Amino acid sequence: MTAAERAQQAFTERFGTAPEGVWAAPGRVNVIGEHTDYNDGFVLPVALPHTTRAAVGRRTDGRLALASLQGDGAVVALAMADLAPGRPDGWAGYPAGVVDGLRDLLPGGVSVLVDTDVPVGAGLSSSAALTCSVALALSDLVAPHLTRADLVELARRSENDFVGAPTGILDQSASLLCEAGSALFLDTRSRTSEQVPLDLAAAGLELLVVDTGTSHTHADGGYGDRRRECEEAAMHLGVPALRDVPDVAALSALDDDVLRRRARHIVTENARVLEVVRVLRSDADPRTIGPVLSEGHASLRDDFEISTPELDACVAAALDAGAHGARMVGGGFGGSAVVLVDRDRDRAGAVAQAVQKRFAKEGYAAPRTFDVVPSAGARRLL
Ligand code: GLA
């Protein structure tokens, strides 16, 4: 049975009627460009092969019913009229926020069953996979006039306004706009994007994801603090967003050391995205992006201060074992790292093993490692 059939069957069992279709949306890993999205900057994500599938069917009783094959299997159900930020909460808030954004087009309500293989809480955008699969489903069913860019906004609003997680548009854009075989070079200010071919295997390379198993959550704490610090730095510098700071020299106008370091991360990170894109567009050896990724990690660790001992240990062990580059990914405070490594089995295996060994030595739980092939964005499966 395919993953789509599994979702279809589970929907039919839970709701007593077949869904109108099954849609899938992937998680993402960002090659470079971390925390730049809410500073109007640049990002370069790829979609993971891992997806969330949403089986969806309209109802006639004015209710929203949500079920997940993960967790306790309970159905979350409420009247469409009762939808409000925080109601429902938990995982159900993400799809509910998307439904809420289109409630006028769904007078009879809707049932949604989701199933996922995107690691949750690993900094790999399981939440965007969830919102974007439902957004694409609902647009196919009741709002075909919406563009993918509109769906990015719909999914973002669900996270920001309904769930209360102050994220940018990196994850939703990756999930909806990425194409197989390419990274998505996105200017988050103009919203223009370009597919940058990324055939690492042809260059004898592999992009490993190491999930440290340490969880992060955006709705509380550090992520929002960083966002506020960036806004404050931009205000002091008199620019609309840190994207507009031309170079690090301009940061000497900031007296506050913390704000200066936060802003320096954003300025240097935007430059790193442009550098990586330049290399990937050229005939240069893609290995040369490795040190740029590692610089990105140092910047997130020292200037942005969102890394963790586990992520630092992972990056250090990978580089010691001969990786070309490594960095933490996503919002920070836990989650995953990416490692650029030669594809030959010995080297990739040795790097993964070195990370495992370092974790064992430090007494950390064993990390989960997998190799990423840039995969397709959200799509209809059935
Ligand atoms: C999270 C957010 C994104 C982005 C990244 C950091 O994944 O959801 O919007 O800010 O962190 O790059």
PDB file of C-alpha atoms in Angstrom, residues 90-280:
ATOM      1  CA  GLY A  90      -1.486  21.566  19.926  1.00  0.00           C
ATOM      2  CA  TRP A  91      -0.805  19.955  16.549  1.00  0.00           C
ATOM      3  CA  ALA A  92      -4.444  20.488  15.471  1.00  0.00           C
ATOM      4  CA  GLY A  93      -3.949  24.267  15.578  1.00  0.00           C
ATOM      5  CA  TYR A  94      -1.756  24.167  12.453  1.00  0.00           C
ATOM      6  CA  PRO A  95      -4.292  22.631  10.033  1.00  0.00           C
ATOM      7  CA  ALA A  96      -7.143  24.418  11.838  1.00  0.00           C
ATOM      8  CA  GLY A  97      -5.465  27.768  11.178  1.00  0.00           C
ATOM      9  CA  VAL A  98      -5.365  27.003   7.462  1.00  0.00           C
ATOM     10  CA  VAL A  99      -9.022  25.952   7.473  1.00  0.00           C
ATOM     11  CA  ASP A 100      -9.855  29.125   9.386  1.00  0.00           C
ATOM     12  CA  GLY A 101      -8.182  31.201   6.658  1.00  0.00           C
ATOM     13  CA  LEU A 102     -10.635  29.750   4.117  1.00  0.00           C
ATOM     14  CA  ARG A 103     -13.675  29.327   6.374  1.00  0.00           C
ATOM     15  CA  ASP A 104     -15.960  31.403   4.119  1.00  0.00           C
ATOM     16  CA  LEU A 105     -15.413  28.862   1.355  1.00  0.00           C
ATOM     17  CA  LEU A 106     -16.081  25.905   3.645  1.00  0.00           C
ATOM     18  CA  PRO A 107     -19.597  26.499   5.014  1.00  0.00           C
ATOM     19  CA  GLY A 108     -20.233  22.785   5.557  1.00  0.00           C
ATOM     20  CA  GLY A 109     -16.928  22.175   7.297  1.00  0.00           C
ATOM     21  CA  VAL A 110     -14.196  19.723   6.432  1.00  0.00           C
ATOM     22  CA  SER A 111     -12.477  16.552   7.646  1.00  0.00           C
ATOM     23  CA  VAL A 112      -8.718  16.164   7.518  1.00  0.00           C
ATOM     24  CA  LEU A 113      -6.580  13.141   8.310  1.00  0.00           C
ATOM     25  CA  VAL A 114      -2.823  13.571   8.350  1.00  0.00           C
ATOM     26  CA  ASP A 115       0.061  11.154   8.374  1.00  0.00           C
ATOM     27  CA  THR A 116       3.707  12.149   8.342  1.00  0.00           C
ATOM     28  CA  ASP A 117       7.240  10.884   8.149  1.00  0.00           C
ATOM     29  CA  VAL A 118       8.784  14.332   8.665  1.00  0.00           C
ATOM     30  CA  PRO A 119      10.663  14.168  11.980  1.00  0.00           C
ATOM     31  CA  VAL A 120       8.735  16.361  14.422  1.00  0.00           C
ATOM     32  CA  GLY A 121      10.548  19.014  16.463  1.00  0.00           C
ATOM     33  CA  ALA A 122      13.774  18.374  14.550  1.00  0.00           C
ATOM     34  CA  GLY A 123      14.053  21.767  12.847  1.00  0.00           C
ATOM     35  CA  LEU A 124      12.945  20.196   9.562  1.00  0.00           C
ATOM     36  CA  SER A 125       9.621  22.046   9.224  1.00  0.00           C
ATOM     37  CA  SER A 126       7.139  19.386  10.155  1.00  0.00           C
ATOM     38  CA  SER A 127       4.751  22.247  10.911  1.00  0.00           C
ATOM     39  CA  ALA A 128       5.046  23.711   7.399  1.00  0.00           C
ATOM     40  CA  ALA A 129       4.582  20.237   5.898  1.00  0.00           C
ATOM     41  CA  LEU A 130       1.352  20.040   7.889  1.00  0.00           C
ATOM     42  CA  THR A 131      -0.012  23.489   7.026  1.00  0.00           C
ATOM     43  CA  CYS A 132       1.075  23.351   3.381  1.00  0.00           C
ATOM     44  CA  SER A 133      -0.422  19.917   2.686  1.00  0.00           C
ATOM     45  CA  VAL A 134      -3.761  21.165   3.998  1.00  0.00           C
ATOM     46  CA  ALA A 135      -3.446  24.524   2.209  1.00  0.00           C
ATOM     47  CA  LEU A 136      -2.864  22.834  -1.144  1.00  0.00           C
ATOM     48  CA  ALA A 137      -5.733  20.414  -0.528  1.00  0.00           C
ATOM     49  CA  LEU A 138      -8.194  23.185   0.313  1.00  0.00           C
ATOM     50  CA  SER A 139      -7.105  25.336  -2.599  1.00  0.00           C
ATOM     51  CA  ASP A 140      -7.613  22.435  -5.000  1.00  0.00           C
ATOM     52  CA  LEU A 141     -11.059  21.789  -3.517  1.00  0.00           C
ATOM     53  CA  VAL A 142     -12.507  25.247  -2.927  1.00  0.00           C
ATOM     54  CA  ALA A 143     -10.031  27.989  -3.911  1.00  0.00           C
ATOM     55  CA  PRO A 144      -8.402  27.161  -7.251  1.00  0.00           C
ATOM     56  CA  HIS A 145      -7.762  30.871  -7.850  1.00  0.00           C
ATOM     57  CA  LEU A 146      -5.061  30.915  -5.157  1.00  0.00           C
ATOM     58  CA  THR A 147      -1.465  30.849  -6.370  1.00  0.00           C
ATOM     59  CA  ARG A 148       1.326  28.984  -4.598  1.00  0.00           C
ATOM     60  CA  ALA A 149       2.494  32.355  -3.289  1.00  0.00           C
ATOM     61  CA  ASP A 150      -0.980  32.905  -1.801  1.00  0.00           C
ATOM     62  CA  LEU A 151      -0.750  29.502  -0.146  1.00  0.00           C
ATOM     63  CA  VAL A 152       2.605  30.432   1.398  1.00  0.00           C
ATOM     64  CA  GLU A 153       0.812  33.384   3.008  1.00  0.00           C
ATOM     65  CA  LEU A 154      -2.153  31.277   4.098  1.00  0.00           C
ATOM     66  CA  ALA A 155       0.170  28.752   5.776  1.00  0.00           C
ATOM     67  CA  ARG A 156       2.293  31.491   7.345  1.00  0.00           C
ATOM     68  CA  ARG A 157      -0.765  33.190   8.808  1.00  0.00           C
ATOM     69  CA  SER A 158      -1.861  29.918  10.335  1.00  0.00           C
ATOM     70  CA  GLU A 159       1.475  29.639  12.175  1.00  0.00           C
ATOM     71  CA  ASN A 160       1.801  33.315  13.077  1.00  0.00           C
ATOM     72  CA  ASP A 161      -1.754  34.311  13.881  1.00  0.00           C
ATOM     73  CA  PHE A 162      -3.517  31.080  14.799  1.00  0.00           C
ATOM     74  CA  VAL A 163      -0.801  29.009  16.483  1.00  0.00           C
ATOM     75  CA  GLY A 164       1.171  32.043  17.647  1.00  0.00           C
ATOM     76  CA  ALA A 165       4.599  31.009  16.336  1.00  0.00           C
ATOM     77  CA  PRO A 166       6.301  34.141  14.950  1.00  0.00           C
ATOM     78  CA  THR A 167       8.041  32.443  11.998  1.00  0.00           C
ATOM     79  CA  GLY A 168       9.023  33.938   8.641  1.00  0.00           C
ATOM     80  CA  ILE A 169       8.196  32.412   5.247  1.00  0.00           C
ATOM     81  CA  LEU A 170      11.200  30.145   4.740  1.00  0.00           C
ATOM     82  CA  ASP A 171       9.524  26.871   5.627  1.00  0.00           C
ATOM     83  CA  GLN A 172       6.220  27.430   3.861  1.00  0.00           C
ATOM     84  CA  SER A 173       7.982  28.661   0.715  1.00  0.00           C
ATOM     85  CA  ALA A 174      10.271  25.632   0.695  1.00  0.00           C
ATOM     86  CA  SER A 175       7.381  23.235   1.150  1.00  0.00           C
ATOM     87  CA  LEU A 176       5.249  24.807  -1.585  1.00  0.00           C
ATOM     88  CA  LEU A 177       7.804  26.081  -4.105  1.00  0.00           C
ATOM     89  CA  CYS A 178      10.774  23.679  -4.119  1.00  0.00           C
ATOM     90  CA  GLU A 179      11.369  21.416  -7.095  1.00  0.00           C
ATOM     91  CA  ALA A 180      13.133  18.057  -7.234  1.00  0.00           C
ATOM     92  CA  GLY A 181      16.839  18.353  -7.994  1.00  0.00           C
ATOM     93  CA  SER A 182      17.063  22.021  -7.056  1.00  0.00           C
ATOM     94  CA  ALA A 183      17.482  24.372  -4.150  1.00  0.00           C
ATOM     95  CA  LEU A 184      15.110  27.327  -3.959  1.00  0.00           C
ATOM     96  CA  PHE A 185      16.881  30.689  -3.960  1.00  0.00           C
ATOM     97  CA  LEU A 186      14.290  33.029  -2.509  1.00  0.00           C
ATOM     98  CA  ASP A 187      14.412  36.741  -1.890  1.00  0.00           C
ATOM     99  CA  THR A 188      11.979  37.015   1.017  1.00  0.00           C
ATOM    100  CA  ARG A 189      11.422  40.730   0.399  1.00  0.00           C
ATOM    101  CA  SER A 190      10.465  40.716  -3.260  1.00  0.00           C
ATOM    102  CA  ARG A 191       9.272  37.091  -2.996  1.00  0.00           C
ATOM    103  CA  THR A 192      11.017  36.341  -6.265  1.00  0.00           C
ATOM    104  CA  SER A 193      12.632  32.938  -6.449  1.00  0.00           C
ATOM    105  CA  GLU A 194      14.821  30.862  -8.683  1.00  0.00           C
ATOM    106  CA  GLN A 195      15.455  27.126  -8.839  1.00  0.00           C
ATOM    107  CA  VAL A 196      19.190  26.515  -8.484  1.00  0.00           C
ATOM    108  CA  PRO A 197      20.102  23.008  -9.726  1.00  0.00           C
ATOM    109  CA  LEU A 198      21.753  21.026  -6.947  1.00  0.00           C
ATOM    110  CA  ASP A 199      22.974  17.672  -8.185  1.00  0.00           C
ATOM    111  CA  LEU A 200      25.330  16.834  -5.362  1.00  0.00           C
ATOM    112  CA  ALA A 201      25.549  13.154  -6.310  1.00  0.00           C
ATOM    113  CA  ALA A 202      26.980  14.079  -9.725  1.00  0.00           C
ATOM    114  CA  ALA A 203      29.711  15.997  -7.904  1.00  0.00           C
ATOM    115  CA  GLY A 204      30.388  12.988  -5.660  1.00  0.00           C
ATOM    116  CA  LEU A 205      28.828  14.709  -2.668  1.00  0.00           C
ATOM    117  CA  GLU A 206      26.118  14.003  -0.170  1.00  0.00           C
ATOM    118  CA  LEU A 207      24.124  16.225   2.164  1.00  0.00           C
ATOM    119  CA  LEU A 208      23.600  14.439   5.476  1.00  0.00           C
ATOM    120  CA  VAL A 209      21.023  15.526   7.987  1.00  0.00           C
ATOM    121  CA  VAL A 210      21.800  14.704  11.600  1.00  0.00           C
ATOM    122  CA  ASP A 211      18.771  14.954  13.865  1.00  0.00           C
ATOM    123  CA  THR A 212      20.183  15.439  17.350  1.00  0.00           C
ATOM    124  CA  GLY A 213      16.876  14.390  18.879  1.00  0.00           C
ATOM    125  CA  THR A 214      16.859  17.508  21.028  1.00  0.00           C
ATOM    126  CA  SER A 215      13.595  19.292  20.508  1.00  0.00           C
ATOM    127  CA  HIS A 216      12.881  22.895  19.826  1.00  0.00           C
ATOM    128  CA  THR A 217       9.641  24.844  19.827  1.00  0.00           C
ATOM    129  CA  HIS A 218       9.053  28.215  18.270  1.00  0.00           C
ATOM    130  CA  ALA A 219       5.985  29.362  20.105  1.00  0.00           C
ATOM    131  CA  ASP A 220       8.035  30.081  23.204  1.00  0.00           C
ATOM    132  CA  GLY A 221      11.224  31.832  23.984  1.00  0.00           C
ATOM    133  CA  GLY A 222      14.366  32.283  22.019  1.00  0.00           C
ATOM    134  CA  TYR A 223      13.091  32.514  18.468  1.00  0.00           C
ATOM    135  CA  GLY A 224      10.789  35.434  19.263  1.00  0.00           C
ATOM    136  CA  ASP A 225      13.596  37.101  21.247  1.00  0.00           C
ATOM    137  CA  ARG A 226      15.897  36.963  18.234  1.00  0.00           C
ATOM    138  CA  ARG A 227      13.212  38.378  16.021  1.00  0.00           C
ATOM    139  CA  ARG A 228      12.696  41.315  18.378  1.00  0.00           C
ATOM    140  CA  GLU A 229      16.441  41.914  18.684  1.00  0.00           C
ATOM    141  CA  CYS A 230      16.757  42.056  14.896  1.00  0.00           C
ATOM    142  CA  GLU A 231      13.878  44.532  14.657  1.00  0.00           C
ATOM    143  CA  GLU A 232      15.467  46.655  17.361  1.00  0.00           C
ATOM    144  CA  ALA A 233      18.842  46.631  15.612  1.00  0.00           C
ATOM    145  CA  ALA A 234      17.211  47.682  12.313  1.00  0.00           C
ATOM    146  CA  MET A 235      15.393  50.477  14.104  1.00  0.00           C
ATOM    147  CA  HIS A 236      18.595  51.809  15.686  1.00  0.00           C
ATOM    148  CA  LEU A 237      20.305  51.662  12.305  1.00  0.00           C
ATOM    149  CA  GLY A 238      17.427  53.499  10.668  1.00  0.00           C
ATOM    150  CA  VAL A 239      16.741  50.843   8.032  1.00  0.00           C
ATOM    151  CA  PRO A 240      13.448  49.071   7.254  1.00  0.00           C
ATOM    152  CA  ALA A 241      15.083  45.670   7.827  1.00  0.00           C
ATOM    153  CA  LEU A 242      18.564  44.261   8.444  1.00  0.00           C
ATOM    154  CA  ARG A 243      18.566  43.222   4.794  1.00  0.00           C
ATOM    155  CA  ASP A 244      19.265  46.879   4.059  1.00  0.00           C
ATOM    156  CA  VAL A 245      22.534  47.027   6.003  1.00  0.00           C
ATOM    157  CA  PRO A 246      25.205  47.156   3.259  1.00  0.00           C
ATOM    158  CA  ASP A 247      28.105  45.576   5.187  1.00  0.00           C
ATOM    159  CA  VAL A 248      29.444  44.804   8.650  1.00  0.00           C
ATOM    160  CA  ALA A 249      31.268  48.137   8.814  1.00  0.00           C
ATOM    161  CA  ALA A 250      27.868  49.850   9.024  1.00  0.00           C
ATOM    162  CA  LEU A 251      27.193  47.964  12.272  1.00  0.00           C
ATOM    163  CA  SER A 252      29.652  50.077  14.232  1.00  0.00           C
ATOM    164  CA  ALA A 253      26.753  52.520  14.591  1.00  0.00           C
ATOM    165  CA  LEU A 254      25.201  50.048  17.053  1.00  0.00           C
ATOM    166  CA  ASP A 255      26.386  50.619  20.639  1.00  0.00           C
ATOM    167  CA  ASP A 256      24.836  47.514  22.090  1.00  0.00           C
ATOM    168  CA  ASP A 257      27.155  44.534  21.721  1.00  0.00           C
ATOM    169  CA  VAL A 258      24.348  41.955  21.676  1.00  0.00           C
ATOM    170  CA  LEU A 259      22.370  43.801  18.996  1.00  0.00           C
ATOM    171  CA  ARG A 260      25.554  44.291  16.974  1.00  0.00           C
ATOM    172  CA  ARG A 261      26.277  40.571  17.005  1.00  0.00           C
ATOM    173  CA  ARG A 262      22.700  39.627  16.131  1.00  0.00           C
ATOM    174  CA  ALA A 263      22.776  42.052  13.208  1.00  0.00           C
ATOM    175  CA  ARG A 264      26.224  40.847  12.136  1.00  0.00           C
ATOM    176  CA  HIS A 265      24.860  37.328  11.795  1.00  0.00           C
ATOM    177  CA  ILE A 266      22.103  38.539   9.470  1.00  0.00           C
ATOM    178  CA  VAL A 267      24.439  40.687   7.342  1.00  0.00           C
ATOM    179  CA  THR A 268      27.062  37.948   6.964  1.00  0.00           C
ATOM    180  CA  GLU A 269      24.435  35.234   6.474  1.00  0.00           C
ATOM    181  CA  ASN A 270      22.831  37.094   3.570  1.00  0.00           C
ATOM    182  CA  ALA A 271      26.291  37.375   2.009  1.00  0.00           C
ATOM    183  CA  ARG A 272      26.814  33.638   2.531  1.00  0.00           C
ATOM    184  CA  VAL A 273      23.590  32.819   0.693  1.00  0.00           C
ATOM    185  CA  LEU A 274      24.681  34.939  -2.259  1.00  0.00           C
ATOM    186  CA  GLU A 275      28.118  33.301  -2.208  1.00  0.00           C
ATOM    187  CA  VAL A 276      26.709  29.758  -2.158  1.00  0.00           C
ATOM    188  CA  VAL A 277      24.296  30.603  -4.988  1.00  0.00           C
ATOM    189  CA  ARG A 278      27.181  32.079  -6.981  1.00  0.00           C
ATOM    190  CA  VAL A 279      29.206  28.873  -6.590  1.00  0.00           C
ATOM    191  CA  LEU A 280      26.296  26.590  -7.445  1.00  0.00           C
TER     192      LEU A 280
END
